[in-house]
Amino acid sequence: MPGEEFHEWLRREGRIVIVGASLAGLTAAESLRAGGFAGSLTLIGDEPHEPYDRPPLSKAVLLGRASPEHTELPRRREIDAAWRLGVAATGLDMAAKRVRLADGEEVPYDRLLIATGVRARPWPKEEEARLDGVFVLRTRDDAVRLHRRMAAPPRRVFVVGAGFTGSEIASACRDRGIAVTVAERADGPLVGALGGVVGAVAAELHRDNGVDLRTGVMVTGLEGDTTGRVRAAHLSDGGVVETDVVVVSLGATRNTDWLAGSGLGAGPRGIACDAGCRAFDFRGIVTDDVFVAGDVARSPHPLFGYQFLSLEHWGNAVAQAEVAAHNMISASADRRPHLWVPAFWSSQFGVNIKSVGVPTMGEEIMITQGSLAERRFVGVYGHRGRVIAAVSFDNTRWLEFYQRQIETGAPFPVEYRTVDRRPEGRKPVPADFPDPSLPTHGPTVTLSGYSPADRRLVFTPARH
Amino acid sequence: MRLVVDLNKCQGYAQCAFLAPDVFTMHGEESLVYNPRAGTEQREKVARAVAACPVQAITVEGLREASDAG
């Protein structure tokens, strides 16, 4: 068959180009080789560094227990690739099948994988963002700069935004005895990702650990001194906080600018793709030679109403890269769908916060184990009569069970008995997410797209 | 040696923190903090930690050379 012949040729001597040399890009490269791809492989990355892991940058590195320059990802196998590091991709010609690079070179491909991820959203006022002492934290270079300044140490760190990264930064400051103020537009930390019920617990965690937490306020401006160093942050309630280090943690923007005009279905919300990681073009027609994986992708998921999910999750980058790699070198009938159940973790103030499913879809939450007051609990989120997500504070071992509840569309409210169920967990309460039409930097899962139906379904995940 | 822990898998059993305390430490009851770059002198301890992890969450590059070298 011609299809099989083509894929045999592709595996033997095809040219695969991966744009994005981070977790998803490296994982895909390794999976391609593991899957028998013997052709030429090129990895393009805008940062000059070889693939490194980002989660430690806001955890072990800030705590002073690891070097920001040494979080490189371990290699699982030899990938025999041509590396183009420190050179950004600037354009894509889908008809000619070529990627344009910042240095003018063009790299031809037979199959392309886009894994360009996200970048930190900068402080919107450019002049203030340029003040000495104003940082974001996303890349290794960001971490090196912040790490150096934290060593001084600063008199006070001011964190804009109490999402996961902002909270982890605040936690590290307190661990090191550095005074820290956190300003958050919502009523509590993590509210965008986990809702107000859990956000209230997170707020207590901040305050009990000595964080000066200001909620329900916006930062209206950053003030510099005559030498161009940041001196203070101004708040919408009239408050002024003197500070010498500001960390802007306002979430991330998808790296799709370089695809403008390419004809690919790429925009600020990411690149739409099908369940097999094939990118859509702007007409909504699926391509067969351009694939996407990781934070930049948004793909439909049957468990969540076929909505397109954008996930800024470490585990998703790995799982989606593996599926994309497999599908890139496989004929149609052998392809696999990417049906990973969203999962993430955060470590802050000595508490392990983990989640499965899509909490932001939850209308209600019930505490099925432990207690909010003890900050050791499992909260289950319900969406239209079924379990849609779960969050744990220092109770991770139960999450696997709840993942199965999500996968099988188990009914909500949770009727069955659970270990360590308390009276407070008998009734669901509103999960208290902010109005989704308001901009928020909080969620690490973004839902988009049209859900034609919301039937209860039984879901059997792929076991390969 | 480079290492990474899949913290989705990690369930805080703390075997690694017990076996290679210079690389893995617990932050609170079940939260793991680790150094992604471990010195070669840690090789044997890290190998034990990798083997002992009940959920096999630790990936290390450069461990095999250790066993080859004896």
Short mmCIF file of C-alpha atoms in Angstrom, two decimals:
data_model
loop_
_atom_site.label_atom_id
_atom_site.label_comp_id
_atom_site.label_asym_id
_atom_site.label_seq_id
_atom_site.Cartn_x
_atom_site.Cartn_y
_atom_site.Cartn_z
CA MET A 1 0.00 0.00 0.00
CA PRO A 2 1.28 3.47 -0.83
CA GLY A 3 0.60 4.73 2.72
CA GLU A 4 2.69 1.99 4.24
CA GLU A 5 5.40 2.43 1.63
CA PHE A 6 5.56 6.13 2.38
CA HIS A 7 5.88 5.58 6.11
CA GLU A 8 8.53 2.94 5.58
CA TRP A 9 10.49 5.41 3.48
CA LEU A 10 9.90 8.13 6.08
CA ARG A 11 11.18 5.97 8.92
CA ARG A 12 14.22 5.01 6.89
CA GLU A 13 15.36 8.27 5.37
CA GLY A 14 12.80 11.01 5.98
CA ARG A 15 13.60 14.42 7.45
CA ILE A 16 11.95 15.35 10.72
CA VAL A 17 12.31 18.83 12.19
CA ILE A 18 11.32 19.65 15.76
CA VAL A 19 10.88 23.31 16.65
CA GLY A 20 11.21 23.73 20.41
CA ALA A 21 14.09 22.09 22.28
CA SER A 22 12.61 21.71 25.72
CA LEU A 23 10.82 18.84 27.50
CA ALA A 24 8.33 18.06 24.70
CA GLY A 25 10.87 18.48 21.89
CA LEU A 26 13.49 16.28 23.54
CA THR A 27 10.94 13.62 24.54
CA ALA A 28 9.63 13.49 20.96
CA ALA A 29 13.16 13.15 19.57
CA GLU A 30 13.90 10.26 21.92
CA SER A 31 10.57 8.61 21.14
CA LEU A 32 11.16 8.92 17.39
CA ARG A 33 14.46 7.10 17.67
CA ALA A 34 12.98 4.54 20.04
CA GLY A 35 10.22 3.98 17.49
CA GLY A 36 12.71 3.16 14.76
CA PHE A 37 13.10 6.49 13.00
CA ALA A 38 16.45 6.36 11.22
CA GLY A 39 16.22 9.48 9.07
CA SER A 40 17.57 12.95 9.77
CA LEU A 41 16.44 14.76 12.87
CA THR A 42 16.87 18.48 13.55
CA LEU A 43 16.06 20.22 16.83
CA ILE A 44 15.62 23.98 16.77
CA GLY A 45 15.54 25.99 20.00
CA ASP A 46 15.59 29.75 20.59
CA GLU A 47 17.48 29.40 23.86
CA PRO A 48 21.21 28.69 23.62
CA HIS A 49 20.97 25.90 26.18
CA GLU A 50 20.40 22.21 25.71
CA PRO A 51 17.03 20.93 27.01
CA TYR A 52 16.60 21.61 30.71
CA ASP A 53 13.84 21.02 33.22
CA ARG A 54 11.84 24.04 34.34
CA PRO A 55 9.93 22.97 37.49
CA PRO A 56 13.08 22.99 39.68
CA LEU A 57 13.69 26.65 38.74
CA SER A 58 10.89 27.85 41.03
CA LYS A 59 11.48 25.17 43.66
CA ALA A 60 14.90 23.59 44.42
CA VAL A 61 16.81 26.41 42.68
CA LEU A 62 15.08 29.23 44.58
CA LEU A 63 15.48 27.30 47.80
CA GLY A 64 19.22 27.27 47.11
CA ARG A 65 19.36 23.48 46.78
CA ALA A 66 20.21 23.32 43.08
CA SER A 67 22.03 25.47 40.57
CA PRO A 68 19.92 27.31 37.99
CA GLU A 69 22.55 26.35 35.41
CA HIS A 70 22.28 22.64 36.07
CA THR A 71 18.77 21.40 35.55
CA GLU A 72 19.48 19.78 32.18
CA LEU A 73 17.17 16.89 31.41
CA PRO A 74 18.69 13.42 31.57
CA ARG A 75 18.86 11.72 28.19
CA ARG A 76 17.03 8.45 27.89
CA ARG A 77 18.81 7.49 24.68
CA GLU A 78 21.15 8.77 21.97
CA ILE A 79 19.13 10.84 19.50
CA ASP A 80 21.75 11.63 16.85
CA ALA A 81 20.22 15.00 16.01
CA ALA A 82 21.42 18.19 14.37
CA TRP A 83 20.97 20.86 17.03
CA ARG A 84 20.19 24.45 16.11
CA LEU A 85 20.25 26.10 19.54
CA GLY A 86 20.10 29.83 20.15
CA VAL A 87 18.36 30.37 16.81
CA ALA A 88 14.63 31.03 16.86
CA ALA A 89 12.30 29.80 14.16
CA THR A 90 10.76 32.85 12.52
CA GLY A 91 8.47 31.43 9.89
CA LEU A 92 6.86 28.40 8.32
CA ASP A 93 6.15 27.73 4.66
CA MET A 94 3.71 24.84 4.70
CA ALA A 95 3.54 24.51 0.92
CA ALA A 96 7.32 24.29 0.49
CA LYS A 97 7.67 22.40 3.81
CA ARG A 98 10.38 24.63 5.17
CA VAL A 99 11.03 26.30 8.53
CA ARG A 100 12.68 29.73 8.40
CA LEU A 101 15.26 30.58 11.05
CA ALA A 102 16.29 33.91 12.56
CA ASP A 103 19.70 33.66 10.87
CA GLY A 104 18.07 33.42 7.44
CA GLU A 105 18.57 29.71 6.95
CA GLU A 106 15.68 27.51 5.83
CA VAL A 107 15.32 23.95 7.07
CA PRO A 108 13.29 21.53 4.92
CA TYR A 109 11.17 18.80 6.48
CA ASP A 110 8.98 15.85 5.57
CA ARG A 111 7.34 15.93 8.98
CA LEU A 112 7.38 18.86 11.41
CA LEU A 113 6.73 18.88 15.14
CA ILE A 114 5.97 22.21 16.79
CA ALA A 115 6.71 22.27 20.52
CA THR A 116 7.50 25.94 21.08
CA GLY A 117 5.75 26.10 24.44
CA VAL A 118 4.94 29.31 26.25
CA ARG A 119 6.81 32.30 27.59
CA ALA A 120 6.25 34.33 30.74
CA ARG A 121 3.81 37.19 30.29
CA PRO A 122 5.87 40.31 30.98
CA TRP A 123 4.82 43.31 33.03
CA PRO A 124 2.62 45.18 30.55
CA LYS A 125 4.16 48.64 31.08
CA GLU A 126 7.39 48.33 29.14
CA GLU A 127 9.27 51.16 30.80
CA GLU A 128 8.52 49.77 34.26
CA ALA A 129 9.34 46.24 33.12
CA ARG A 130 12.83 47.45 32.21
CA LEU A 131 13.58 48.71 35.75
CA ASP A 132 16.49 46.99 37.43
CA GLY A 133 15.10 44.45 39.89
CA VAL A 134 11.99 43.51 37.90
CA PHE A 135 11.98 39.85 36.90
CA VAL A 136 9.89 37.09 35.40
CA LEU A 137 10.64 33.41 36.04
CA ARG A 138 10.33 30.97 33.17
CA THR A 139 13.68 30.30 31.56
CA ARG A 140 17.06 29.27 32.86
CA ASP A 141 18.40 32.79 32.20
CA ASP A 142 15.50 34.26 34.20
CA ALA A 143 16.38 31.90 37.05
CA VAL A 144 20.07 32.80 36.96
CA ARG A 145 19.25 36.52 37.21
CA LEU A 146 16.70 36.09 40.00
CA HIS A 147 18.93 33.64 41.87
CA ARG A 148 21.79 36.15 41.84
CA ARG A 149 19.59 38.93 43.18
CA MET A 150 18.07 36.71 45.87
CA ALA A 151 21.54 35.90 47.18
CA ALA A 152 22.09 39.55 48.18
CA PRO A 153 19.48 39.18 49.93
CA PRO A 154 16.78 41.75 49.10
CA ARG A 155 14.99 43.66 51.84
CA ARG A 156 11.64 42.67 50.40
CA VAL A 157 10.46 40.72 47.37
CA PHE A 158 7.20 41.77 45.75
CA VAL A 159 5.36 39.08 43.76
CA VAL A 160 2.70 40.13 41.25
CA GLY A 161 0.16 37.33 40.91
CA ALA A 162 -0.51 34.38 43.23
CA GLY A 163 -0.76 31.54 40.76
CA PHE A 164 1.40 28.45 41.21
CA THR A 165 4.70 30.08 40.24
CA GLY A 166 4.02 33.22 42.29
CA SER A 167 3.11 31.12 45.33
CA GLU A 168 6.20 28.95 44.95
CA ILE A 169 8.39 32.06 44.77
CA ALA A 170 6.76 33.45 47.91
CA SER A 171 7.27 30.12 49.64
CA ALA A 172 10.98 30.05 48.75
CA CYS A 173 11.41 33.61 50.04
CA ARG A 174 9.90 32.72 53.39
CA ASP A 175 12.01 29.58 53.57
CA ARG A 176 15.07 31.79 53.20
CA GLY A 177 13.81 34.35 55.69
CA ILE A 178 13.21 37.04 53.06
CA ALA A 179 10.24 39.38 53.56
CA VAL A 180 7.72 39.00 50.75
CA THR A 181 4.52 40.71 49.64
CA VAL A 182 2.17 38.98 47.18
CA ALA A 183 -0.49 40.94 45.32
CA GLU A 184 -3.35 39.04 43.69
CA ARG A 185 -6.36 40.34 41.80
CA ALA A 186 -8.60 37.43 42.89
CA ASP A 187 -9.73 36.79 46.46
CA GLY A 188 -6.96 34.30 47.13
CA PRO A 189 -3.97 32.45 45.71
CA LEU A 190 -4.60 29.67 43.14
CA VAL A 191 -8.23 30.73 42.73
CA GLY A 192 -8.04 30.68 38.94
CA ALA A 193 -6.80 27.08 38.92
CA LEU A 194 -8.54 25.55 41.93
CA GLY A 195 -11.43 27.87 42.88
CA GLY A 196 -12.22 29.94 45.95
CA VAL A 197 -12.76 27.10 48.44
CA VAL A 198 -9.23 25.81 47.97
CA GLY A 199 -7.91 29.35 47.44
CA ALA A 200 -8.99 30.22 50.99
CA VAL A 201 -6.77 27.41 52.31
CA ALA A 202 -3.90 28.64 50.16
CA ALA A 203 -4.40 32.16 51.55
CA GLU A 204 -4.07 30.84 55.11
CA LEU A 205 -0.91 28.98 54.09
CA HIS A 206 0.61 32.20 52.82
CA ARG A 207 -0.32 34.23 55.90
CA ASP A 208 0.68 31.59 58.44
CA ASN A 209 4.08 31.47 56.81
CA GLY A 210 4.54 35.19 57.13
CA VAL A 211 3.68 36.31 53.60
CA ASP A 212 2.17 39.78 53.38
CA LEU A 213 -0.69 38.66 51.11
CA ARG A 214 -2.84 41.35 49.50
CA THR A 215 -5.89 39.98 47.69
CA GLY A 216 -8.55 41.71 45.64
CA VAL A 217 -6.02 44.30 44.50
CA MET A 218 -4.32 45.14 41.25
CA VAL A 219 -0.82 46.46 40.89
CA THR A 220 -1.21 49.80 39.18
CA GLY A 221 2.44 50.67 38.74
CA LEU A 222 6.08 49.97 39.58
CA GLU A 223 8.19 52.92 40.66
CA GLY A 224 11.90 53.27 40.04
CA ASP A 225 14.50 55.52 41.67
CA THR A 226 16.77 57.93 39.82
CA THR A 227 19.27 55.16 39.04
CA GLY A 228 16.63 53.03 37.34
CA ARG A 229 16.22 50.51 40.15
CA VAL A 230 12.76 49.45 41.25
CA ARG A 231 11.81 51.04 44.55
CA ALA A 232 8.11 50.48 45.16
CA ALA A 233 4.91 48.91 43.88
CA HIS A 234 1.65 50.86 43.81
CA LEU A 235 -1.66 49.10 44.43
CA SER A 236 -5.21 49.83 43.31
CA ASP A 237 -6.32 50.26 46.94
CA GLY A 238 -3.88 53.15 47.31
CA GLY A 239 -1.26 51.05 49.06
CA VAL A 240 2.43 51.49 48.35
CA VAL A 241 4.90 48.68 49.09
CA GLU A 242 8.60 49.44 49.20
CA THR A 243 10.59 46.68 47.54
CA ASP A 244 13.85 46.05 45.75
CA VAL A 245 12.89 42.92 43.81
CA VAL A 246 9.65 42.46 41.86
CA VAL A 247 8.75 39.11 40.31
CA VAL A 248 5.99 39.31 37.74
CA SER A 249 4.04 36.03 37.76
CA LEU A 250 1.13 36.77 35.48
CA GLY A 251 0.98 33.48 33.66
CA ALA A 252 2.18 32.63 30.19
CA THR A 253 1.70 33.46 26.54
CA ARG A 254 1.87 30.83 23.83
CA ASN A 255 4.78 31.03 21.44
CA THR A 256 2.87 31.14 18.16
CA ASP A 257 3.86 34.59 16.84
CA TRP A 258 6.36 33.04 14.46
CA LEU A 259 3.51 31.19 12.73
CA ALA A 260 1.57 34.34 11.81
CA GLY A 261 0.59 34.19 8.17
CA SER A 262 1.71 30.57 7.82
CA GLY A 263 -1.84 29.34 7.31
CA LEU A 264 -1.67 27.17 10.42
CA GLY A 265 -4.50 27.36 12.98
CA ALA A 266 -2.25 29.13 15.47
CA GLY A 267 -3.12 32.03 17.74
CA PRO A 268 -2.75 33.39 21.26
CA ARG A 269 -4.53 30.33 22.68
CA GLY A 270 -2.12 27.94 21.01
CA ILE A 271 -2.20 25.66 18.00
CA ALA A 272 -5.31 23.55 17.56
CA CYS A 273 -4.73 19.91 16.74
CA ASP A 274 -6.71 16.69 16.56
CA ALA A 275 -6.49 13.90 19.13
CA GLY A 276 -3.60 12.47 17.10
CA CYS A 277 -1.57 15.71 17.52
CA ARG A 278 -1.95 16.76 13.86
CA ALA A 279 -2.24 20.53 13.57
CA PHE A 280 -5.27 22.21 12.01
CA ASP A 281 -4.76 24.85 9.39
CA PHE A 282 -6.66 28.13 9.66
CA ARG A 283 -9.55 26.67 7.64
CA GLY A 284 -10.05 23.97 10.26
CA ILE A 285 -8.66 21.26 7.98
CA VAL A 286 -6.24 18.88 9.59
CA THR A 287 -2.71 18.76 8.17
CA ASP A 288 -0.88 15.50 7.76
CA ASP A 289 2.71 16.63 8.08
CA VAL A 290 2.60 19.21 10.89
CA PHE A 291 2.23 17.93 14.44
CA VAL A 292 2.12 19.75 17.79
CA ALA A 293 2.87 18.79 21.40
CA GLY A 294 3.27 20.35 24.82
CA ASP A 295 2.14 23.69 26.22
CA VAL A 296 1.61 25.24 22.79
CA ALA A 297 -0.91 22.60 21.68
CA ARG A 298 -4.62 22.55 22.33
CA SER A 299 -6.38 19.31 21.64
CA PRO A 300 -9.89 17.91 22.07
CA HIS A 301 -10.55 15.47 24.92
CA PRO A 302 -13.59 13.16 25.02
CA LEU A 303 -13.62 13.10 28.82
CA PHE A 304 -14.06 16.84 28.97
CA GLY A 305 -16.85 17.39 26.46
CA TYR A 306 -14.48 17.33 23.48
CA GLN A 307 -13.36 20.79 24.46
CA PHE A 308 -9.92 21.83 23.31
CA LEU A 309 -7.60 21.72 26.31
CA SER A 310 -4.46 23.81 26.59
CA LEU A 311 -2.36 22.33 29.35
CA GLU A 312 0.72 23.89 30.89
CA HIS A 313 1.63 20.62 32.52
CA TRP A 314 4.93 18.77 32.64
CA GLY A 315 3.27 15.37 32.31
CA ASN A 316 1.23 16.48 29.32
CA ALA A 317 4.34 17.62 27.48
CA VAL A 318 5.86 14.15 27.94
CA ALA A 319 2.74 12.17 27.06
CA GLN A 320 1.75 14.29 24.08
CA ALA A 321 5.28 14.29 22.67
CA GLU A 322 5.34 10.50 22.83
CA VAL A 323 2.02 10.22 21.00
CA ALA A 324 2.99 12.84 18.41
CA ALA A 325 6.30 11.08 17.75
CA HIS A 326 4.59 7.74 17.29
CA ASN A 327 1.96 9.18 14.96
CA MET A 328 4.50 11.11 12.88
CA ILE A 329 6.06 7.89 11.66
CA SER A 330 2.99 5.65 11.63
CA ALA A 331 0.32 4.99 9.04
CA SER A 332 -3.19 6.16 9.83
CA ALA A 333 -4.51 2.88 11.25
CA ASP A 334 -1.58 2.54 13.65
CA ARG A 335 -1.92 6.00 15.15
CA ARG A 336 -2.84 6.61 18.78
CA PRO A 337 -4.99 9.30 20.35
CA HIS A 338 -3.62 11.60 23.05
CA LEU A 339 -6.06 10.98 25.90
CA TRP A 340 -3.93 11.92 28.87
CA VAL A 341 -5.86 12.92 31.97
CA PRO A 342 -4.52 16.32 33.08
CA ALA A 343 -2.39 16.15 36.22
CA PHE A 344 -0.05 18.59 37.89
CA TRP A 345 1.74 19.27 41.12
CA SER A 346 3.03 22.20 43.09
CA SER A 347 5.11 22.37 46.22
CA GLN A 348 4.74 25.38 48.47
CA PHE A 349 5.15 26.13 52.17
CA GLY A 350 5.99 22.48 52.71
CA VAL A 351 2.64 21.33 51.32
CA ASN A 352 2.33 19.03 48.33
CA ILE A 353 -0.52 20.19 46.11
CA LYS A 354 -1.57 17.87 43.30
CA SER A 355 -4.50 17.67 40.98
CA VAL A 356 -6.03 15.38 38.35
CA GLY A 357 -8.74 16.18 35.83
CA VAL A 358 -9.95 19.67 34.98
CA PRO A 359 -10.86 21.53 38.20
CA THR A 360 -11.93 24.66 36.32
CA MET A 361 -14.89 22.74 34.86
CA GLY A 362 -16.12 22.01 38.38
CA GLU A 363 -19.25 23.76 39.54
CA GLU A 364 -19.09 22.25 43.00
CA ILE A 365 -16.50 20.76 45.30
CA MET A 366 -16.77 18.36 48.20
CA ILE A 367 -14.06 17.44 50.64
CA THR A 368 -14.15 13.65 50.55
CA GLN A 369 -11.14 13.03 52.77
CA GLY A 370 -9.38 14.95 55.49
CA SER A 371 -10.23 18.53 56.30
CA LEU A 372 -9.59 22.00 54.92
CA ALA A 373 -8.71 23.24 58.42
CA GLU A 374 -5.91 20.67 58.69
CA ARG A 375 -4.68 21.49 55.16
CA ARG A 376 -4.57 17.82 54.45
CA PHE A 377 -7.46 16.79 52.27
CA VAL A 378 -8.84 15.60 48.96
CA GLY A 379 -11.37 17.85 47.23
CA VAL A 380 -13.49 16.38 44.45
CA TYR A 381 -14.94 18.64 41.75
CA GLY A 382 -18.30 17.88 40.13
CA HIS A 383 -19.54 18.90 36.71
CA ARG A 384 -23.12 18.16 35.71
CA GLY A 385 -23.48 15.15 37.94
CA ARG A 386 -20.11 13.53 37.41
CA VAL A 387 -16.65 13.66 38.94
CA ILE A 388 -14.50 15.91 36.77
CA ALA A 389 -11.39 16.59 38.87
CA ALA A 390 -9.74 16.15 42.25
CA VAL A 391 -7.18 18.12 44.21
CA SER A 392 -5.07 16.92 47.11
CA PHE A 393 -3.15 18.77 49.79
CA ASP A 394 -0.62 16.34 51.32
CA ASN A 395 -2.81 13.40 50.31
CA THR A 396 -1.37 12.38 46.95
CA ARG A 397 -1.77 8.63 47.33
CA TRP A 398 -5.50 8.86 46.76
CA LEU A 399 -5.33 10.67 43.45
CA GLU A 400 -4.95 7.53 41.36
CA PHE A 401 -8.29 6.35 42.70
CA TYR A 402 -9.93 9.65 41.82
CA GLN A 403 -8.38 9.58 38.37
CA ARG A 404 -10.28 6.35 37.74
CA GLN A 405 -13.44 8.02 38.99
CA ILE A 406 -12.92 10.77 36.44
CA GLU A 407 -12.13 8.29 33.66
CA THR A 408 -15.28 6.29 34.31
CA GLY A 409 -17.52 9.32 34.69
CA ALA A 410 -18.41 8.42 38.30
CA PRO A 411 -21.44 10.26 39.68
CA PHE A 412 -21.17 13.46 41.71
CA PRO A 413 -21.93 14.16 44.55
CA VAL A 414 -19.75 11.32 45.77
CA GLU A 415 -22.09 8.91 47.56
CA TYR A 416 -19.73 6.09 48.44
CA ARG A 417 -17.84 5.99 51.71
CA THR A 418 -14.26 7.14 51.71
CA VAL A 419 -11.51 6.72 54.25
CA ASP A 420 -11.22 9.67 56.64
CA ARG A 421 -14.50 11.27 55.54
CA ARG A 422 -15.52 14.12 57.84
CA PRO A 423 -18.91 15.73 58.42
CA GLU A 424 -17.81 18.77 56.38
CA GLY A 425 -17.43 16.50 53.33
CA ARG A 426 -21.03 15.33 53.22
CA LYS A 427 -22.38 18.10 51.06
CA PRO A 428 -20.95 19.73 47.96
CA VAL A 429 -20.44 23.49 48.00
CA PRO A 430 -19.89 25.87 45.08
CA ALA A 431 -16.28 25.55 43.89
CA ASP A 432 -16.23 29.33 43.49
CA PHE A 433 -14.27 29.90 40.31
CA PRO A 434 -14.00 33.46 39.05
CA ASP A 435 -16.14 34.54 36.09
CA PRO A 436 -14.46 32.83 33.12
CA SER A 437 -15.09 35.87 30.92
CA LEU A 438 -12.69 37.89 33.08
CA PRO A 439 -9.04 37.63 32.17
CA THR A 440 -7.09 35.57 34.66
CA HIS A 441 -3.55 34.30 34.80
CA GLY A 442 -4.51 31.53 37.19
CA PRO A 443 -5.53 28.35 35.42
CA THR A 444 -3.02 25.92 34.05
CA VAL A 445 -5.79 24.32 32.03
CA THR A 446 -7.57 26.49 29.51
CA LEU A 447 -10.77 25.27 27.94
CA SER A 448 -11.74 26.44 24.54
CA GLY A 449 -13.82 25.26 21.63
CA TYR A 450 -17.32 24.09 21.13
CA SER A 451 -18.84 21.20 22.98
CA PRO A 452 -21.62 19.70 20.83
CA ALA A 453 -22.92 17.46 23.56
CA ASP A 454 -22.19 16.66 27.14
CA ARG A 455 -23.24 13.07 27.50
CA ARG A 456 -22.09 10.92 30.33
CA LEU A 457 -19.60 8.50 28.92
CA VAL A 458 -17.46 5.60 29.92
CA PHE A 459 -13.86 6.18 29.10
CA THR A 460 -11.20 3.52 28.80
CA PRO A 461 -7.76 5.10 28.55
CA ALA A 462 -5.18 3.71 26.16
CA ARG A 463 -2.74 1.28 27.73
CA HIS A 464 0.24 0.89 25.50
CA MET B 1 24.75 12.82 36.74
CA ARG B 2 21.54 14.38 35.50
CA LEU B 3 18.29 13.33 37.02
CA VAL B 4 14.61 14.11 36.91
CA VAL B 5 11.75 12.93 39.09
CA ASP B 6 8.28 12.53 37.62
CA LEU B 7 6.43 14.28 40.42
CA ASN B 8 3.07 13.19 39.02
CA LYS B 9 4.14 9.66 39.88
CA CYS B 10 5.91 10.53 43.14
CA GLN B 11 3.80 9.72 46.17
CA GLY B 12 6.15 10.90 48.84
CA TYR B 13 7.35 7.52 50.11
CA ALA B 14 10.67 9.24 50.87
CA GLN B 15 12.81 6.19 50.16
CA CYS B 16 15.11 8.35 48.02
CA ALA B 17 15.46 10.97 50.76
CA PHE B 18 16.54 8.21 53.13
CA LEU B 19 18.98 6.56 50.71
CA ALA B 20 20.51 9.65 49.05
CA PRO B 21 19.84 12.53 51.44
CA ASP B 22 22.31 14.89 49.72
CA VAL B 23 20.27 14.73 46.50
CA PHE B 24 16.70 14.20 47.65
CA THR B 25 15.06 15.91 50.61
CA MET B 26 11.50 16.08 51.84
CA HIS B 27 10.00 19.52 52.16
CA GLY B 28 7.13 18.99 54.53
CA GLU B 29 5.37 15.65 54.77
CA GLU B 30 5.20 14.46 51.18
CA SER B 31 6.76 17.11 48.98
CA LEU B 32 10.05 16.17 47.37
CA VAL B 33 12.82 18.66 46.58
CA TYR B 34 15.77 17.31 44.63
CA ASN B 35 18.92 18.49 42.95
CA PRO B 36 18.71 17.65 39.22
CA ARG B 37 22.52 17.50 39.07
CA ALA B 38 24.19 15.02 41.39
CA GLY B 39 27.94 14.55 41.70
CA THR B 40 29.48 11.24 40.63
CA GLU B 41 30.34 10.50 44.26
CA GLN B 42 26.58 10.14 44.77
CA ARG B 43 26.30 7.43 42.12
CA GLU B 44 25.86 4.45 44.37
CA LYS B 45 23.39 6.19 46.66
CA VAL B 46 21.35 7.50 43.72
CA ALA B 47 21.31 4.03 42.16
CA ARG B 48 19.87 2.68 45.39
CA ALA B 49 17.28 5.45 45.48
CA VAL B 50 16.23 4.73 41.88
CA ALA B 51 15.87 1.02 42.64
CA ALA B 52 13.99 1.61 45.88
CA CYS B 53 11.43 4.09 44.55
CA PRO B 54 8.10 2.24 44.88
CA VAL B 55 6.60 4.13 41.91
CA GLN B 56 9.77 4.20 39.76
CA ALA B 57 9.58 7.95 39.34
CA ILE B 58 13.32 8.71 39.08
CA THR B 59 15.18 8.87 35.76
CA VAL B 60 18.96 9.26 35.80
CA GLU B 61 21.49 9.67 33.04
CA GLY B 62 24.91 8.32 33.76
CA LEU B 63 23.98 5.55 36.14
CA ARG B 64 24.82 2.65 33.83
CA GLU B 65 28.46 3.69 33.54
CA ALA B 66 28.56 3.28 37.29
CA SER B 67 27.55 -0.37 37.23
CA ASP B 68 29.80 -1.04 34.21
CA ALA B 69 32.72 0.37 36.12
CA GLY B 70 31.86 -1.94 38.94
#
